[in-house]
XYZ file of C-alpha atoms in Angstrom:
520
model
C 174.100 99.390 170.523
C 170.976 101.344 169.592
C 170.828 102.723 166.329
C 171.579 105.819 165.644
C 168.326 108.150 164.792
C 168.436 109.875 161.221
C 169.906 113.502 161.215
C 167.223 116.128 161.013
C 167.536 119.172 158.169
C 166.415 122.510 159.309
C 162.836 121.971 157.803
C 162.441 118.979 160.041
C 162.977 116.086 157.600
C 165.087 113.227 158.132
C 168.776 113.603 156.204
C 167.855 111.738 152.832
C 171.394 110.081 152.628
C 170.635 109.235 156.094
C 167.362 106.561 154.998
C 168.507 106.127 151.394
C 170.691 102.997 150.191
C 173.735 104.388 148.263
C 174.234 104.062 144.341
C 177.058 101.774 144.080
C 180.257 103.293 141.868
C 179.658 102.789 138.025
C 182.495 100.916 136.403
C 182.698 103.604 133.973
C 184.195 106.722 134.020
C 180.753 109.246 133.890
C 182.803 112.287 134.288
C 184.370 111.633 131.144
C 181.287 110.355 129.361
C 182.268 110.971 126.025
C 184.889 107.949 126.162
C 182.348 105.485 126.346
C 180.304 104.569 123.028
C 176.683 104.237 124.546
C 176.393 106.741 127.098
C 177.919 109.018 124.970
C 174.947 108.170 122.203
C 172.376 108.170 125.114
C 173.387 112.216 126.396
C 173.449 113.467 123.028
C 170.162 111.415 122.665
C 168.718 113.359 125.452
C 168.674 116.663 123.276
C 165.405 115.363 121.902
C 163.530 115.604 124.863
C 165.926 118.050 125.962
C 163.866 120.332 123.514
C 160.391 120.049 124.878
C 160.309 123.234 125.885
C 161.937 125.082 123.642
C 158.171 126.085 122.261
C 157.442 127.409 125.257
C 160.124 129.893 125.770
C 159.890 130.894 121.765
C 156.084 131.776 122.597
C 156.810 134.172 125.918
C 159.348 136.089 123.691
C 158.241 136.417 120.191
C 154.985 137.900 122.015
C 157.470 140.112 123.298
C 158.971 140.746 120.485
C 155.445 141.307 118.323
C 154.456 144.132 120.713
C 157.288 145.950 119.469
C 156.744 145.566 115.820
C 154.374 147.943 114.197
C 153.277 145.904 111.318
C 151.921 143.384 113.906
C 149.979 146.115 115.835
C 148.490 147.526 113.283
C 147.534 144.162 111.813
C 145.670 143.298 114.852
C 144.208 146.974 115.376
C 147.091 147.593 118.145
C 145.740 145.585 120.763
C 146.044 146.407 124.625
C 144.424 146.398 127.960
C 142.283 143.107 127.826
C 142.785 142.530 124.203
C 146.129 142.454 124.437
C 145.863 139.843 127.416
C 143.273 137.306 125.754
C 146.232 137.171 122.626
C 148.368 136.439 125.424
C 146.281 134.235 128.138
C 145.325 132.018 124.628
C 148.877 130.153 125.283
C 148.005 129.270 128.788
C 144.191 128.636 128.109
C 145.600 125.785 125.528
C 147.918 124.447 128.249
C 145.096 124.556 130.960
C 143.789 121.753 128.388
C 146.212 119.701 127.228
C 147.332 118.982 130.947
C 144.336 116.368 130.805
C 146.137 114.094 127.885
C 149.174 114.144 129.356
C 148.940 111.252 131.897
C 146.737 109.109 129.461
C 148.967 109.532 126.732
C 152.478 109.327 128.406
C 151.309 106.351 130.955
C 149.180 104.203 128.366
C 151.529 104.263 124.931
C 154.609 105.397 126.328
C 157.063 108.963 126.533
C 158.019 108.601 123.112
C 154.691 108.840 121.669
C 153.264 111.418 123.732
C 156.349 113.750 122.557
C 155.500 112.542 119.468
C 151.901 113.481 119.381
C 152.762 116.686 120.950
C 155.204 118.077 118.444
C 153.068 116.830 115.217
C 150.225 119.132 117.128
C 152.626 121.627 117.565
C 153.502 121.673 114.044
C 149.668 121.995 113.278
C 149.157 125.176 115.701
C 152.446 126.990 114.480
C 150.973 126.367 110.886
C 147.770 128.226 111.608
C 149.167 130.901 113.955
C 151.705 131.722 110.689
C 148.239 131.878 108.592
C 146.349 133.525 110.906
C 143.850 136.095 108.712
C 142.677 137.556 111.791
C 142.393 138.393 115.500
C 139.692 134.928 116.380
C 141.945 132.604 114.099
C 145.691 133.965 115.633
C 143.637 133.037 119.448
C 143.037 129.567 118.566
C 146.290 128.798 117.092
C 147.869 130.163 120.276
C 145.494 127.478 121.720
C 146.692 124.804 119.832
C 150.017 125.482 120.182
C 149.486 125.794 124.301
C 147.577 122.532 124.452
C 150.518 120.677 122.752
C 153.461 122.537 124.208
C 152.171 121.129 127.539
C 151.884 117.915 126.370
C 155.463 117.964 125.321
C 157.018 119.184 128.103
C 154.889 117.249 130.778
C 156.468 114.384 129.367
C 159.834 115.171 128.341
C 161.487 115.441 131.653
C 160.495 112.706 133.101
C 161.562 111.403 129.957
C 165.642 112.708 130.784
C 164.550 111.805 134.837
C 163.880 107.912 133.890
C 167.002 107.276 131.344
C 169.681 109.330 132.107
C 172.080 108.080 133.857
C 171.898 108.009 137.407
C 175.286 110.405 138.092
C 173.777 112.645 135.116
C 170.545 112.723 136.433
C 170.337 115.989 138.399
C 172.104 118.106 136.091
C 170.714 116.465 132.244
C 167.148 117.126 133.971
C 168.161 120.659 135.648
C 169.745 121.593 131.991
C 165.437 120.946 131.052
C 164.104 124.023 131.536
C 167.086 126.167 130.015
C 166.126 125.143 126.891
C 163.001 127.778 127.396
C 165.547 130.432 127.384
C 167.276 129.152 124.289
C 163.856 129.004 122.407
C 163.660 132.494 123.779
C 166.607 134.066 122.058
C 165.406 132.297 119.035
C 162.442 134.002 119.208
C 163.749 137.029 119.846
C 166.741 137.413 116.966
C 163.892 136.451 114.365
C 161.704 139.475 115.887
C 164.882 141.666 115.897
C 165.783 140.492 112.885
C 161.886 140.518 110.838
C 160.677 143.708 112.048
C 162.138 145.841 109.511
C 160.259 144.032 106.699
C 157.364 145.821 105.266
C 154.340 143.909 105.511
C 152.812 140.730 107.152
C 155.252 138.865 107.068
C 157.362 140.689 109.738
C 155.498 138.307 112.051
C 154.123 135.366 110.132
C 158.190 134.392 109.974
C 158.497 134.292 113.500
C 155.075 132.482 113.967
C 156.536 129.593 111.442
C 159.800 128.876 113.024
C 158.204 127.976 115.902
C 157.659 124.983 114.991
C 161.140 124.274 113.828
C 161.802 122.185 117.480
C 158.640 120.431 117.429
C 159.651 119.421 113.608
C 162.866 117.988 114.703
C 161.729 116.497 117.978
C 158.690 114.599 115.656
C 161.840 112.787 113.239
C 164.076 111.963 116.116
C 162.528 111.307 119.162
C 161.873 107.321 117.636
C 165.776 106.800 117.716
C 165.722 107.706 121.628
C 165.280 104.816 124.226
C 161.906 103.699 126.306
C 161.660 104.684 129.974
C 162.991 101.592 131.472
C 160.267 102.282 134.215
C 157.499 102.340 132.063
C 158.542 99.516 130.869
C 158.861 97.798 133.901
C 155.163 99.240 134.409
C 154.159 97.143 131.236
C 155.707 94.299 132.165
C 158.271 94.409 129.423
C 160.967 93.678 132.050
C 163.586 92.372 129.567
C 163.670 95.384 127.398
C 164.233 97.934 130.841
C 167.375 95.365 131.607
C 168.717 95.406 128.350
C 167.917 99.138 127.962
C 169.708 99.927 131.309
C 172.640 97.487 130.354
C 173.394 99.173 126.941
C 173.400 102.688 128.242
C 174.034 102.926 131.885
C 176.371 99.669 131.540
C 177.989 100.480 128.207
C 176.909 96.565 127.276
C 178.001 95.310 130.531
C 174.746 93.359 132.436
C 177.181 92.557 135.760
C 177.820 96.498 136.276
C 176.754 97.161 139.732
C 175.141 100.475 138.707
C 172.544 98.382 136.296
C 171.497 95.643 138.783
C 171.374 98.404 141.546
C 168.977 100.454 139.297
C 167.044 97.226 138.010
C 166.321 96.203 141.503
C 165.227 99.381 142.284
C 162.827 100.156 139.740
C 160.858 96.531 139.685
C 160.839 96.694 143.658
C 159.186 100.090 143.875
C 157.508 99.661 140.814
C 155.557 96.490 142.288
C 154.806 97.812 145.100
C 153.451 100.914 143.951
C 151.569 98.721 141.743
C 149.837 97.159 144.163
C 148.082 100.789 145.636
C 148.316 102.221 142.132
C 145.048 104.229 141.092
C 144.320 103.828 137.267
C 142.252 107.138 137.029
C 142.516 110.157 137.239
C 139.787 110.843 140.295
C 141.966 108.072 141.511
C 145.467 109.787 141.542
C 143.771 112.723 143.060
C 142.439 110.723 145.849
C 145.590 109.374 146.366
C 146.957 112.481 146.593
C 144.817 113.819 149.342
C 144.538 111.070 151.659
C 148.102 110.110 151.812
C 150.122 111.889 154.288
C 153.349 112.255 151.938
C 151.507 112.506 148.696
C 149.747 115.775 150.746
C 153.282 117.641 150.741
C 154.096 116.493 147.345
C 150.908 118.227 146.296
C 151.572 121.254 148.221
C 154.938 121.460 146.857
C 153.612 121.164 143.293
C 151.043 123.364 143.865
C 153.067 126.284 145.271
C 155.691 125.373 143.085
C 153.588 126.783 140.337
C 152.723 129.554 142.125
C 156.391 130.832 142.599
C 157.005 130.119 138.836
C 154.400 132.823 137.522
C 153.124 135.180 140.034
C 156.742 136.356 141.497
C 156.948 138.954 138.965
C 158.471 137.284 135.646
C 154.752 138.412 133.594
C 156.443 141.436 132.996
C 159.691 140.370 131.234
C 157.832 136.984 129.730
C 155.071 138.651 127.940
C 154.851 142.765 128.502
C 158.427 144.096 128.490
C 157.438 146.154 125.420
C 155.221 147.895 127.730
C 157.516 147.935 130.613
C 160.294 149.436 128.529
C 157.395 152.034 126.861
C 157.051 153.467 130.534
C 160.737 153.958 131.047
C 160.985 156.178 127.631
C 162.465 153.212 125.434
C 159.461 153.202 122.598
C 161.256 152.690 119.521
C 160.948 149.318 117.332
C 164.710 148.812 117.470
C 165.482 149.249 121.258
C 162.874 147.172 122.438
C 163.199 144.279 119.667
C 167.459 144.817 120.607
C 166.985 144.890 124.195
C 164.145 141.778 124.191
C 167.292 139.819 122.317
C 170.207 141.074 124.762
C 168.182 140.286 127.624
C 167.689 136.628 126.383
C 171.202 135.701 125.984
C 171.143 136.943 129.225
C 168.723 134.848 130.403
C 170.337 131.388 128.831
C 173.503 131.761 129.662
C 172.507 132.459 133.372
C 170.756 129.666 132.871
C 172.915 127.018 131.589
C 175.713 128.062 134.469
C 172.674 127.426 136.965
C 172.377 124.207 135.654
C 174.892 122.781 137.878
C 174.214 124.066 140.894
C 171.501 121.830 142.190
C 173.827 118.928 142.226
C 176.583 121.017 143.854
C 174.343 122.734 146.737
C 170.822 121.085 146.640
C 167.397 122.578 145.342
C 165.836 124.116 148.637
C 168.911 126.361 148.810
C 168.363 127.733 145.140
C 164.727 128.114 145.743
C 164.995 130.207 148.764
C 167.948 131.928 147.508
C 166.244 133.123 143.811
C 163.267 134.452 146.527
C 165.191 136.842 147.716
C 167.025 138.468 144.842
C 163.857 138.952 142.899
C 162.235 140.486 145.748
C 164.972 142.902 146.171
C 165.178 143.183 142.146
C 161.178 143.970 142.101
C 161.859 146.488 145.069
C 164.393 147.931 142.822
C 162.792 148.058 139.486
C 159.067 149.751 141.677
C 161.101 152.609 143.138
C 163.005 152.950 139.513
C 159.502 153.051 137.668
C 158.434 155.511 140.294
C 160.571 157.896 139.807
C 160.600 158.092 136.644
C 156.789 158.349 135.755
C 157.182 161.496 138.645
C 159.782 163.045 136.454
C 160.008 161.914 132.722
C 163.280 163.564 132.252
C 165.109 161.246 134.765
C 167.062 159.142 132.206
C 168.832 157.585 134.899
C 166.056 156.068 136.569
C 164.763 154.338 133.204
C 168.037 153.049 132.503
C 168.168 151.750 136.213
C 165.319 149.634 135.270
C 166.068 148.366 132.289
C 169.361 147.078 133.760
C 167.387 145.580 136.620
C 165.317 143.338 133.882
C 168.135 142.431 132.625
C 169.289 140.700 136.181
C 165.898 139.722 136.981
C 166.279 136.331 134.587
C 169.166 135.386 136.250
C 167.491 135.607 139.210
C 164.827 133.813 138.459
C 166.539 131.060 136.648
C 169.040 130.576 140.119
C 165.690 128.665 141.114
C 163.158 128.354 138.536
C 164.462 127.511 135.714
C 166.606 124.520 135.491
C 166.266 123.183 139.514
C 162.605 123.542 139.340
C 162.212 121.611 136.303
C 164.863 118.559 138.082
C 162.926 119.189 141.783
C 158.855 118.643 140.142
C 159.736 115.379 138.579
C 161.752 113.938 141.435
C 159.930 114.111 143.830
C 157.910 112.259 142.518
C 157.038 108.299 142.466
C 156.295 106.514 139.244
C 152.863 105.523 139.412
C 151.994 109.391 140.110
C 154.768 111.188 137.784
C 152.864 112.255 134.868
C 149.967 112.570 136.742
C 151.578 115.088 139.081
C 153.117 117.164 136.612
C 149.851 117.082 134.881
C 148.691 119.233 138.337
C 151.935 120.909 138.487
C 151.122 122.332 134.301
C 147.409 122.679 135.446
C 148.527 125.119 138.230
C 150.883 126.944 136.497
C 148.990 127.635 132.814
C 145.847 128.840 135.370
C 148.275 131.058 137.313
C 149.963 131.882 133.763
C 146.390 133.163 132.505
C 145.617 135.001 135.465
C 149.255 136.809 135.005
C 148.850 137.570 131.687
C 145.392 138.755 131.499
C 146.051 141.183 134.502
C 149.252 142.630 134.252
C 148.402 144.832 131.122
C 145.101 145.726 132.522
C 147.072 146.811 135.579
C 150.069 148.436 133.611
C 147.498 150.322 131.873
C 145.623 151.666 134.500
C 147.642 152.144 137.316
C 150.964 151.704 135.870
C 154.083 151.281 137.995
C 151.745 150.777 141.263
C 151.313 147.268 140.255
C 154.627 146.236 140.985
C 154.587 146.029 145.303
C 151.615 144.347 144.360
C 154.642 141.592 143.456
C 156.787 143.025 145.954
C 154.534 141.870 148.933
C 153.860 138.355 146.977
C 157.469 137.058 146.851
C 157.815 137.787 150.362
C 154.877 135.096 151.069
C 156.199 132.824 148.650
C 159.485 132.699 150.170
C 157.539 131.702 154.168
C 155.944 128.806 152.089
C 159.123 127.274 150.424
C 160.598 127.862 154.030
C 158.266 125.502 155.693
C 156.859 123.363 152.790
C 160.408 121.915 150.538
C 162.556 119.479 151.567
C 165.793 118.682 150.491
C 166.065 115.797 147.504
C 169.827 116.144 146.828
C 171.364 112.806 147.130
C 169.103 109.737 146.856
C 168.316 107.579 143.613
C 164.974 108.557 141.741
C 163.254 105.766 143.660
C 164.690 106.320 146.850
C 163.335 110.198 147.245
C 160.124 108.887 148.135
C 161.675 108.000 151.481
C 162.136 111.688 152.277
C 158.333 112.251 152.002
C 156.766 108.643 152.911
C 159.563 107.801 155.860
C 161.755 104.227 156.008
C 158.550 102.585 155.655
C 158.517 103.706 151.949
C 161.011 101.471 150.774
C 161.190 97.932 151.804
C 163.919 96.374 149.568
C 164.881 92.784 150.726
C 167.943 91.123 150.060
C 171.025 92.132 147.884
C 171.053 92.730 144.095
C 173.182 89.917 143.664
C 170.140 88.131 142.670
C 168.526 89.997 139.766
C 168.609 87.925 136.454
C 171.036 89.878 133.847
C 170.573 89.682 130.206
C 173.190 89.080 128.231
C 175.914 91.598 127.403
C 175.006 93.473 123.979
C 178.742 93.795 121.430
């Protein structure tokens, strides 16, 4: 009998369970990790990386937060219009650069280092920003702190991707990104909480305990385990075994889970090895003229789009002025509501977490689309009619309640599946180098946000907004046609849904693979 041709999704990709070999059952019981010693250590170990972008959600909201505390406008000479965006587009300016040491660092030395040289320059920028005399020297801490933010979180989730276990993969590297909202509420608490104090240091608090994640990260991310890939990709084969056998085996070398994943990762490894480009012009060039490493690209790449230009600019870095144009102008509303609206934001956030491993990551994409289009429609016609009649309180509380469910709808797709979908998708040799695009695109799109949206807000206030309106209806046509479904598969075995069968060309049974001996 024939065999039967792979089922076909609606975007015209094959079924990925269809082409991919199935994970064998782990001899442990990984819904109830805690019961088991090692992979117990390992997931609470995963908090480390866990936090690598923390700094980045602490950045978006104390901004926030500064606009609405007078000490810090008047400091600065109450900056707005362009000024306001170059103390804002600084962040993303730093990231634009730091993108560039993220493959180098991460791919020659290791994850662990490149965390750790990201959080010790962290630590350096949050020092200066909390110093900062004046407008030039506040800029290029913001710099500092962008360029090593993206360092950090380029690396850290495919970091969690590489050692997490493989039926904790999708949701430890989905739970990524929500730590951007819990470095937001941080941020926002100290703001609410600093404003009040009479003087400088108002803000220079906030500016300091932004480094409190990169601190911590910098003293513990030594006690968390190697990428067993990347050491596979240094020919330290031993140490990936014994890695995978103490965590993912809880000491047990013969567990069908470790061999399958050992087998795995040194097959695709050497054969990616073999058409592996060691620079960066390289990677690129890879990217281009191979037909799968084409969509990855254009999945990256609009990605990164959706993730700053669907609207969010306005409740990342200018609610204070949103919330001035609704009639909410006073220190303590907009400090109180930046804080509310955070918790908001986490919590929707964590819950979201584990959806991409109950209904797949195309779904929430296209799904998060459409309730912040609706939510944009919603918050233009709200702004509308209030600016036409200033005495419509009902209108300006109508928006303000729609940014408060704008997060959550944002987060149902770009927060913690978007952060599990960029690294997956894809292959070893390119990881770091992708998400070095991916962070490339987004800090550029980031900029251009944040340096336009005040200049807009100021000039032609609400009339920006279908601006957005029209945007996320494009965005949601190119998710349509361009993101396939990665639900399913191993890490390795994704690269079938883009490359075809031919992708993956594993001979024999695992059966074979050397194990190392059990570790007590």
């Amino acid at each position: 009998m024939a065999p039967q041709a792979p089922k076909l999704k609606a975007d015209g990709l094959p079924e990925a369970r269809e082409l991919a070999p199935t994970i064998p059952k782990s001899r442990l019981d990984t819904k109830h990790w805690w019961r088991h010693k090692n992979l117990r250590l390992l997931n609470l170990l995963l908090l480390v990386p866990l936090l690598s972008v923390y700094s980045q959600g602490f950045d978006g909201s104390m901004m926030n937060g500064l606009q609405s505390v007078s000490n810090w406008r008047e400091y600065f000479g109450t900056p707005s219009g362009a000024t306001l965006g170059i103390f804002n587009a600084a962040y993303p300016l730093g990231g634009v650069i730091g993108v560039f040491f993220i493959s180098p660092v991460a791919d020659n030395y290791g994850r662990k280092v490149a965390i750790g040289a990201g959080a010790g320059l962290c630590c350096a920028g949050a020092a200066i920003q909390a110093g900062a005399v004046n407008l030039p020297m506040f800029v290029i801490s913001r710099v500092v702190i962008g360029a090593a933010s993206v360092l950090v979180g380029g690396v850290g989730a495919p970091l969690i991707t590489e050692i997490a276990h493989p039926e904790h993969r999708s949701t430890a590297t989905a739970l990524f990104l929500t730590f951007y909202s819990l470095g937001a509420i941080t941020a926002a608490w100290c703001t609410f909480g600093t404003f009040r104090i009479d003087g400088s240091a108002s803000w220079r608090i906030p500016s300091a305990l932004q480094a409190l994640p990169s601190v911590i990260q910098l003293i513990t991310i030594w006690f968390v385990p190697e990428s067993p890939r990347w050491l596979v990709s240094k020919g330290r084969k031993e140490e990936a075994l014994a890695m995978l056998t103490k965590y993912h085996g809880e000491g047990d070398a013969g567990d069908p889970v470790v061999l399958f994943e050992y087998h795995e990762i040194t097959t695709a490894l050497e054969a990616e090895e073999e058409m592996a480009q060691h620079t960066y012009f390289g990677a690129l060039k890879e990217f281009v003229t191979n037909p799968g490493n084409r969509r990855r690209l254009a999945v990256m790449v609009w990605a990164a789009i959706c993730s700053q230009m669907s609207g969010n600019a306005f409740v990342s870095y200018y609610l204070a002025p949103i919330l001035s144009s609704v009639g909410l102008t006073s220190d303590l509303n907009q400090t109180l509501v930046n804080a509310t609206m955070q918790m908001v934001s986490w919590f929707s956030a964590m819950y979201f977490a584990t959806f991409p491993e109950k209904f797949g990551r195309r779904v929430l994409f296209l799904w998060s689309l459409v309730f912040m289009w609706l939510i944009d429609i919603a918050i233009t016609a709200g702004s509308a009619m209030f600016q036409k009649d200033q005495t419509n309180q009902a209108a300006g509380y109508a928006v303000v309640a729609l940014l408060y469910l704008f997060s959550p709808a944002y987060n149902l797709g770009f927060n913690g599946n978007l952060g599990l979908y960029i690294p997956e998708i894809l292959p070893f040799r390119l990881r770091t180098r992708g998400l070095a695009i991916f962070y490339f695109t987004q800090f550029g799109f980031m900029i251009l946000s944040t340096f336009a949206v005040p200049v807009g807000l100021e000039n032609i206030k609400w009339r920006l907004y279908p601006i957005f309106v029209a945007w996320v209806m494009v965005e949601f046509v190119g998710v349509y046609l361009l993101f396939p479904e990665t639900k399913g598969p191993s890490l390795e075995d994704i690269a079938i849904i883009f490359d075809g069968p031919k992708a993956k060309d594993i001979e024999g049974d695992v059966d074979h693979v050397e194990t190392a001996p059990a570790e007590k």
